């Protein structure tokens, strides 16, 4: 909801005109209502949100030419960096301020425009010469970071983009190593390969004896080695992926070997809210006396039960030496609170009875459906989709680690997850291998870059296939990944990915 309103303001769309701008749907109708109410509350409190700072300034300048002229007199020269990422509000704001003298210098690279999903329009930089016909265009085509091979690969990726500035990168750096294309069986083998290769390169350990299969691409990655370094030498190595859910298999490979890692621009997999919510349900199903899990699960999704009510239940639990679920059924609370507590207790008791007939992955499905968590996550936003993908990745872990049914399988799964969480917390204090999304890598550089998950449907993302503009953005994202590397690039794809 917040993202939808923010995107509208970035496009200079007011609450009154929102429905005319957005695609008609029940969700957009709801956004329009909330947008109206939200703006009324801001006006009541005499407040602006962040997006208003630009939108309102544009409105004021357009309505008051004399005020705009005063600012134009104050600022004679303008410099805008990362111009390929400006949205409509920023574009109009800049154009208004620069319109008097046209002393405007912008710096940008349309090939690195990767934020259309939050309103960036790289067309602004492509149209710059139309807006300012007398402008001088200076192309900075020499690359000082990467090898010739990496630059050639980057040019090749962008060659088929439909809409782009005409340029060709070049470098005086060494030719360098070929980009290595590696096919693996699945995401577990992918994580194993990456971690072993990082240790080989960073510590000079002997090459592993990979056995080619069929076309010679698929390596038998074998077992993971134990990491022996300090973590300091890993700062020049990065693994890039398309979605945050992909970090799970990579994190587990690092944890198994003791390889230090840092997760940039995201929360470690088992610390993500949606994962902790599902695990709280599973732990409470397994152990009805788990007060910590009860405290978390009973308020997710929101049921109208506040802290005072929950504390009253937990005090009743302690006083009567019974489980929180039993307390929720017994405690004498009048009205809606009592009914909601009994409903929650009945939900968990029903799920507890279902354990014997279902696998852990099936229990995750049941929890998501019956609790309302699924409906809360799948809200039509990119954020919700990413959170849902994380839950599906947790299901994959369950299918891999605990494929059986019943209480023993659930106990085994929760015990293993607890171990990962403890190790995760400890390793977070060290420097090490960098794990991040392609989007988070923009502006950074590394000696060696591993680009994982390079298969159709994941990268490029399935949502891009129907729209050439979105497919071009996937190309630009791949270009950003390639040009993060100074010396080596590995591109990995899996034959199977759950």
XYZ file of C-alpha atoms in Angstrom:
498
model
C 0.000 0.000 0.000
C 2.732 2.422 0.995
C 4.747 1.519 -2.118
C 1.727 2.135 -4.362
C 1.108 5.600 -2.924
C 4.811 6.440 -3.105
C 4.971 5.341 -6.751
C 1.949 7.522 -7.576
C 3.559 10.563 -5.981
C 6.785 9.892 -7.877
C 4.676 10.165 -11.045
C 3.045 13.394 -9.754
C -0.311 11.619 -9.481
C -2.580 13.128 -6.837
C -5.086 11.249 -4.706
C -7.949 12.730 -6.758
C -6.514 11.512 -10.065
C -5.172 8.142 -8.875
C -7.957 5.992 -10.345
C -7.585 7.634 -13.750
C -3.860 6.778 -13.713
C -3.820 3.261 -12.241
C -5.160 0.086 -13.812
C -8.688 -0.549 -12.620
C -8.783 -3.321 -10.030
C -10.125 -3.917 -6.509
C -6.619 -3.206 -5.194
C -6.284 0.139 -7.014
C -9.728 1.154 -5.741
C -8.578 0.416 -2.210
C -5.342 2.347 -2.778
C -7.328 5.342 -4.025
C -9.459 5.378 -0.862
C -6.496 5.022 1.464
C -4.482 7.613 -0.526
C -7.320 10.128 -0.027
C -7.527 9.404 3.688
C -3.741 9.454 4.083
C -3.439 12.891 2.465
C -6.267 14.213 4.669
C -4.390 13.045 7.772
C -1.148 14.628 6.561
C -2.969 17.910 5.954
C -4.595 17.731 9.380
C -1.179 17.285 11.012
C 0.411 19.926 8.732
C 2.946 17.335 7.616
C 4.628 16.130 4.421
C 5.983 12.671 3.777
C 9.244 12.191 1.854
C 7.578 12.007 -1.573
C 5.621 15.191 -0.869
C 8.839 17.177 -0.568
C 9.298 16.933 -4.346
C 5.702 16.642 -5.485
C 4.481 19.665 -3.530
C 7.478 21.738 -4.611
C 6.661 21.010 -8.249
C 3.017 21.961 -7.671
C 4.008 25.194 -5.899
C 6.489 26.212 -8.605
C 4.004 25.472 -11.395
C 1.325 27.545 -9.632
C 3.662 30.413 -8.627
C 6.041 31.494 -11.427
C 7.426 34.334 -9.329
C 8.483 31.923 -6.592
C 10.105 29.652 -9.188
C 11.960 32.669 -10.585
C 13.329 33.428 -7.112
C 14.804 29.938 -6.850
C 16.153 30.151 -10.398
C 17.924 33.361 -9.427
C 19.388 31.644 -6.381
C 20.664 28.544 -8.198
C 22.388 29.357 -11.493
C 24.126 25.992 -12.026
C 22.760 22.503 -11.459
C 24.563 19.142 -11.369
C 22.549 15.919 -11.203
C 24.251 12.557 -10.668
C 22.777 9.136 -11.595
C 20.379 10.877 -13.997
C 19.249 7.546 -15.463
C 17.501 6.816 -12.147
C 15.419 9.994 -11.763
C 11.656 9.587 -11.650
C 9.080 11.928 -13.160
C 8.829 14.176 -10.096
C 12.613 14.609 -10.004
C 12.729 15.160 -13.759
C 10.064 17.884 -13.724
C 11.603 19.518 -10.633
C 15.005 19.670 -12.349
C 13.573 20.924 -15.641
C 11.637 23.712 -13.913
C 14.665 24.902 -11.942
C 16.988 24.744 -14.969
C 14.560 26.303 -17.452
C 15.735 29.912 -16.988
C 19.459 29.526 -17.738
C 19.781 25.895 -18.830
C 23.080 25.603 -16.969
C 22.489 21.933 -16.295
C 25.055 19.131 -16.170
C 23.831 15.572 -15.692
C 25.874 12.410 -15.275
C 24.401 8.991 -15.901
C 24.518 5.681 -17.720
C 21.284 4.421 -19.250
C 22.857 0.943 -19.388
C 22.766 0.934 -15.577
C 19.123 1.924 -15.185
C 17.711 -0.906 -13.039
C 15.110 0.783 -10.832
C 12.027 1.130 -13.040
C 10.040 -0.787 -10.413
C 10.378 2.208 -8.098
C 9.625 4.864 -10.699
C 12.986 5.511 -12.402
C 12.669 6.365 -16.108
C 15.918 6.025 -18.059
C 14.132 7.631 -21.010
C 14.881 10.951 -19.305
C 18.578 10.625 -20.082
C 17.934 9.371 -23.625
C 15.723 12.425 -24.258
C 18.168 14.861 -22.682
C 19.296 16.248 -26.037
C 15.652 16.822 -27.016
C 15.074 18.810 -23.823
C 18.323 20.732 -24.231
C 19.283 20.802 -27.954
C 22.342 22.967 -27.335
C 23.818 20.563 -24.770
C 27.166 18.888 -25.316
C 27.108 15.103 -24.902
C 30.362 13.567 -23.624
C 30.601 9.778 -23.751
C 32.801 8.175 -21.091
C 33.362 4.838 -22.785
C 36.744 3.827 -21.364
C 36.483 1.386 -18.481
C 39.279 1.391 -15.902
C 37.987 -1.497 -13.762
C 37.451 -4.665 -15.781
C 39.441 -6.857 -18.149
C 38.922 -6.814 -21.914
C 37.033 -10.123 -21.767
C 34.575 -8.799 -19.193
C 34.033 -5.601 -21.184
C 33.404 -7.607 -24.382
C 30.876 -9.774 -22.550
C 29.151 -6.659 -21.154
C 28.914 -5.078 -24.615
C 27.478 -8.332 -25.990
C 24.765 -8.439 -23.307
C 23.639 -4.914 -24.182
C 23.915 -5.344 -27.960
C 20.368 -6.734 -28.254
C 18.698 -4.163 -26.009
C 15.987 -2.376 -28.000
C 16.232 1.049 -26.390
C 19.642 2.330 -25.379
C 22.268 4.988 -26.011
C 24.745 4.137 -28.746
C 28.135 3.483 -27.164
C 30.827 0.821 -26.954
C 32.846 0.235 -23.820
C 36.589 -0.379 -24.141
C 39.575 -0.732 -21.831
C 43.366 -0.732 -21.872
C 43.399 -3.370 -19.122
C 44.677 -6.910 -19.664
C 42.674 -9.422 -21.704
C 41.997 -11.521 -18.610
C 40.258 -14.822 -17.969
C 37.282 -16.015 -20.007
C 33.898 -15.670 -18.380
C 33.250 -19.116 -16.914
C 29.833 -20.685 -17.555
C 29.037 -23.404 -15.014
C 26.005 -25.712 -15.023
C 25.095 -27.463 -11.780
C 22.417 -29.926 -10.751
C 20.502 -27.685 -8.308
C 20.815 -24.772 -5.871
C 22.630 -26.945 -3.299
C 25.305 -27.891 -5.850
C 25.438 -24.234 -6.859
C 26.233 -23.146 -3.297
C 28.779 -25.943 -2.934
C 30.563 -24.994 -6.149
C 30.714 -21.307 -5.261
C 32.092 -21.868 -1.769
C 34.706 -24.401 -2.921
C 35.786 -22.130 -5.778
C 36.082 -19.130 -3.460
C 38.303 -21.111 -1.100
C 40.417 -22.345 -4.013
C 40.961 -18.849 -5.403
C 41.388 -17.008 -2.114
C 43.640 -19.524 -0.378
C 45.428 -21.166 -3.296
C 44.059 -24.601 -2.428
C 44.374 -27.324 -5.078
C 41.769 -27.600 -7.826
C 38.949 -29.985 -6.985
C 38.624 -33.026 -9.210
C 35.351 -32.275 -10.980
C 34.010 -35.054 -13.162
C 32.307 -33.737 -16.326
C 28.945 -35.279 -17.151
C 27.457 -35.417 -20.670
C 28.165 -32.001 -22.229
C 31.115 -31.376 -19.913
C 29.441 -28.538 -18.072
C 27.875 -30.223 -15.075
C 30.457 -30.693 -12.320
C 30.140 -33.264 -9.570
C 30.907 -30.828 -6.782
C 31.416 -33.446 -4.115
C 31.727 -32.518 -0.452
C 32.432 -29.145 1.055
C 35.804 -28.422 2.591
C 36.353 -26.750 5.935
C 37.373 -23.100 5.684
C 40.700 -22.281 7.364
C 41.158 -18.528 6.740
C 40.404 -15.328 8.654
C 37.756 -13.897 6.349
C 39.812 -10.841 5.461
C 40.952 -12.272 2.111
C 37.307 -12.816 1.085
C 36.411 -9.131 0.868
C 37.169 -9.115 -2.884
C 34.690 -11.931 -3.655
C 30.961 -11.452 -4.225
C 27.990 -13.628 -5.120
C 25.115 -11.880 -6.894
C 21.578 -13.243 -7.271
C 18.258 -12.022 -8.671
C 15.994 -12.566 -5.640
C 16.668 -12.564 -1.901
C 15.232 -16.078 -1.528
C 18.273 -17.448 -3.405
C 20.595 -16.543 -0.555
C 19.386 -19.471 1.560
C 21.354 -22.249 -0.196
C 24.433 -20.025 -0.379
C 24.215 -19.143 3.298
C 23.896 -22.803 4.249
C 26.976 -23.707 2.180
C 28.923 -20.980 3.984
C 27.687 -22.130 7.378
C 28.587 -25.771 6.688
C 32.180 -24.886 5.839
C 32.617 -22.151 8.424
C 33.195 -19.644 5.597
C 32.465 -16.114 6.915
C 29.967 -14.161 4.846
C 28.105 -10.892 4.965
C 24.654 -10.349 3.538
C 24.308 -6.896 2.013
C 21.051 -5.049 1.482
C 18.933 -7.723 3.083
C 18.171 -9.706 6.196
C 19.726 -13.110 6.673
C 17.319 -15.800 5.548
C 16.323 -17.217 8.931
C 16.039 -13.718 10.404
C 13.446 -12.549 7.869
C 10.121 -11.731 9.468
C 7.994 -14.056 7.355
C 10.372 -16.975 8.036
C 10.347 -16.329 11.801
C 6.541 -16.114 11.700
C 6.168 -19.520 10.013
C 8.744 -21.085 12.340
C 6.887 -19.687 15.369
C 3.729 -21.485 14.212
C 5.601 -24.748 13.619
C 7.305 -24.577 17.023
C 4.021 -23.880 18.769
C 2.392 -26.784 16.919
C 5.270 -28.995 18.037
C 5.334 -27.679 21.607
C 2.155 -26.105 22.931
C 4.092 -24.841 25.979
C 6.393 -22.604 23.885
C 5.539 -19.151 25.250
C 7.951 -17.282 22.963
C 6.404 -18.803 19.853
C 2.882 -18.235 21.209
C 3.664 -14.558 21.774
C 4.732 -14.191 18.115
C 2.184 -16.411 16.362
C -0.910 -15.124 18.145
C -0.463 -11.633 16.663
C 0.471 -12.696 13.109
C -1.524 -11.952 11.099
C -3.098 -9.214 13.223
C -6.137 -10.508 15.101
C -6.987 -7.527 17.277
C -5.194 -8.984 20.292
C -2.983 -6.469 22.079
C -0.029 -6.744 24.420
C -2.191 -6.469 27.561
C -4.284 -9.476 26.495
C -1.238 -11.586 25.606
C 0.485 -10.780 28.900
C -2.705 -11.738 30.757
C -2.718 -15.126 28.995
C 0.961 -15.753 29.777
C 0.419 -14.793 33.448
C -2.504 -17.219 33.590
C -0.180 -19.825 32.076
C 2.407 -19.322 34.835
C -0.160 -19.171 37.648
C -1.919 -22.376 36.608
C 1.097 -24.231 35.171
C -0.623 -24.970 31.868
C 0.236 -24.281 28.236
C -0.526 -20.892 26.654
C -3.039 -22.634 24.386
C -4.862 -24.130 27.339
C -4.767 -20.757 29.045
C -6.206 -19.093 25.941
C -9.186 -21.463 26.156
C -9.665 -21.239 29.923
C -9.010 -17.592 30.765
C -12.152 -15.598 31.387
C -11.922 -12.610 29.068
C -15.142 -10.996 27.991
C -16.216 -10.068 24.498
C -14.167 -10.266 21.324
C -10.834 -10.954 23.033
C -12.023 -14.209 24.541
C -13.502 -15.400 21.259
C -10.339 -14.579 19.295
C -8.117 -16.404 21.784
C -10.287 -19.523 21.647
C -10.253 -19.427 17.834
C -6.452 -19.229 17.811
C -6.106 -22.104 20.294
C -8.482 -24.193 18.185
C -6.420 -23.419 15.056
C -3.144 -24.571 16.654
C -4.726 -27.665 18.200
C -6.141 -28.640 14.811
C -2.763 -28.176 13.151
C -1.080 -30.214 15.908
C -3.399 -33.126 15.162
C -2.561 -32.875 11.440
C 1.198 -33.348 11.993
C 1.056 -37.156 11.991
C -0.454 -37.243 8.491
C 1.644 -34.573 6.779
C 5.219 -33.759 5.835
C 6.883 -30.592 7.102
C 6.437 -28.920 3.699
C 2.727 -29.800 3.767
C 2.465 -28.405 7.292
C 3.935 -25.131 6.065
C 1.208 -25.021 3.408
C -1.461 -25.707 6.038
C -0.097 -23.011 8.345
C -0.018 -20.446 5.543
C -3.584 -21.232 4.418
C -5.372 -21.674 7.737
C -3.638 -18.876 9.664
C -4.213 -16.212 7.030
C -0.489 -15.642 6.535
C -0.692 -16.468 2.836
C -3.395 -13.886 2.226
C -1.387 -11.290 4.160
C 1.801 -11.911 2.146
C 0.292 -12.118 -1.341
C -0.923 -8.539 -1.414
C -0.119 -7.695 -5.028
C 3.098 -5.812 -4.269
C 6.691 -6.740 -5.259
C 7.533 -6.773 -1.547
C 4.785 -9.272 -0.830
C 5.901 -11.454 -3.740
C 9.483 -11.455 -2.400
C 8.277 -12.468 1.079
C 6.154 -15.248 -0.428
C 9.185 -16.522 -2.381
C 11.083 -16.699 0.913
C 8.365 -18.902 2.429
C 8.469 -21.135 -0.654
C 12.239 -21.388 -0.179
C 11.631 -22.511 3.418
C 9.387 -25.228 1.987
C 12.267 -26.294 -0.245
C 14.498 -26.599 2.828
C 11.852 -28.770 4.488
C 11.542 -31.013 1.432
C 15.310 -31.458 1.271
C 16.071 -31.880 4.976
C 12.951 -33.558 6.367
C 11.019 -35.339 3.620
C 9.212 -37.701 6.006
C 5.901 -37.261 7.803
C 4.933 -36.924 11.434
C 6.287 -35.518 14.652
C 9.812 -36.873 14.254
C 10.276 -35.168 10.867
C 9.034 -31.846 12.268
C 11.309 -32.153 15.316
C 14.304 -32.864 13.078
C 13.525 -29.900 10.846
C 13.135 -27.430 13.714
C 16.306 -28.674 15.404
C 18.297 -28.204 12.206
C 16.892 -24.718 11.628
C 17.806 -23.770 15.211
C 21.387 -24.829 14.493
C 21.525 -22.670 11.336
C 20.151 -19.696 13.261
C 22.766 -20.021 16.024
C 25.646 -20.290 13.539
C 24.213 -17.440 11.473
C 24.214 -15.134 14.475
C 27.814 -15.987 15.347
C 29.218 -15.567 11.803
C 27.562 -12.175 11.363
C 30.354 -10.615 13.437
C 33.035 -11.488 10.870
C 34.022 -10.147 7.478
C 33.823 -12.523 4.589
C 32.283 -13.448 1.278
C 29.721 -10.861 0.130
C 26.230 -12.086 -0.766
C 23.829 -9.599 -2.339
C 21.235 -9.024 -5.028
C 22.247 -7.562 -8.385
C 20.365 -4.397 -7.443
C 22.334 -3.973 -4.222
C 25.665 -4.398 -6.073
C 25.304 -1.236 -8.157
C 28.219 1.123 -7.551
C 30.456 -1.569 -6.007
C 33.369 -3.584 -7.406
C 35.079 -6.882 -6.588
C 38.017 -8.896 -7.823
C 35.818 -11.941 -8.527
C 32.053 -12.051 -9.087
C 29.792 -15.122 -9.115
C 26.456 -14.533 -10.885
C 24.152 -17.365 -9.810
C 20.686 -18.477 -10.888
C 21.258 -17.546 -14.538
C 18.337 -19.529 -15.930
C 15.194 -18.461 -17.783
C 12.382 -17.626 -15.386
C 14.706 -16.605 -12.601
C 17.198 -14.366 -14.391
C 15.849 -13.087 -16.668
C 12.791 -13.054 -14.413
C 9.647 -14.722 -15.753
C 7.680 -11.474 -15.419
C 9.930 -9.869 -18.071
C 9.190 -12.265 -20.931
C 5.963 -10.594 -22.058
C 7.345 -7.048 -22.104
C 10.413 -6.066 -24.184
C 11.029 -3.084 -21.895
C 11.222 -5.326 -18.839
C 13.468 -7.765 -20.692
C 15.785 -4.855 -21.518
C 15.914 -4.028 -17.816
C 16.990 -7.601 -17.105
C 19.783 -7.087 -19.669
C 20.852 -3.917 -17.886
C 20.831 -5.777 -14.578
C 23.115 -8.464 -16.048
C 25.361 -5.699 -17.395
C 25.619 -4.194 -13.907
C 26.568 -7.614 -12.517
C 29.282 -8.239 -15.103
C 30.849 -4.808 -14.693
C 31.210 -5.222 -10.920
C 34.133 -7.601 -11.588
C 37.749 -6.581 -12.042
C 39.348 -9.940 -12.929
C 36.957 -12.908 -13.083
C 33.271 -13.628 -13.646
C 31.444 -16.923 -13.108
C 27.897 -17.425 -14.443
C 26.084 -20.386 -12.878
C 22.796 -21.983 -13.812
C 20.987 -25.027 -12.411
C 19.177 -27.814 -14.263
C 16.753 -28.128 -11.347
C 15.752 -25.485 -8.818
C 13.002 -25.941 -6.281
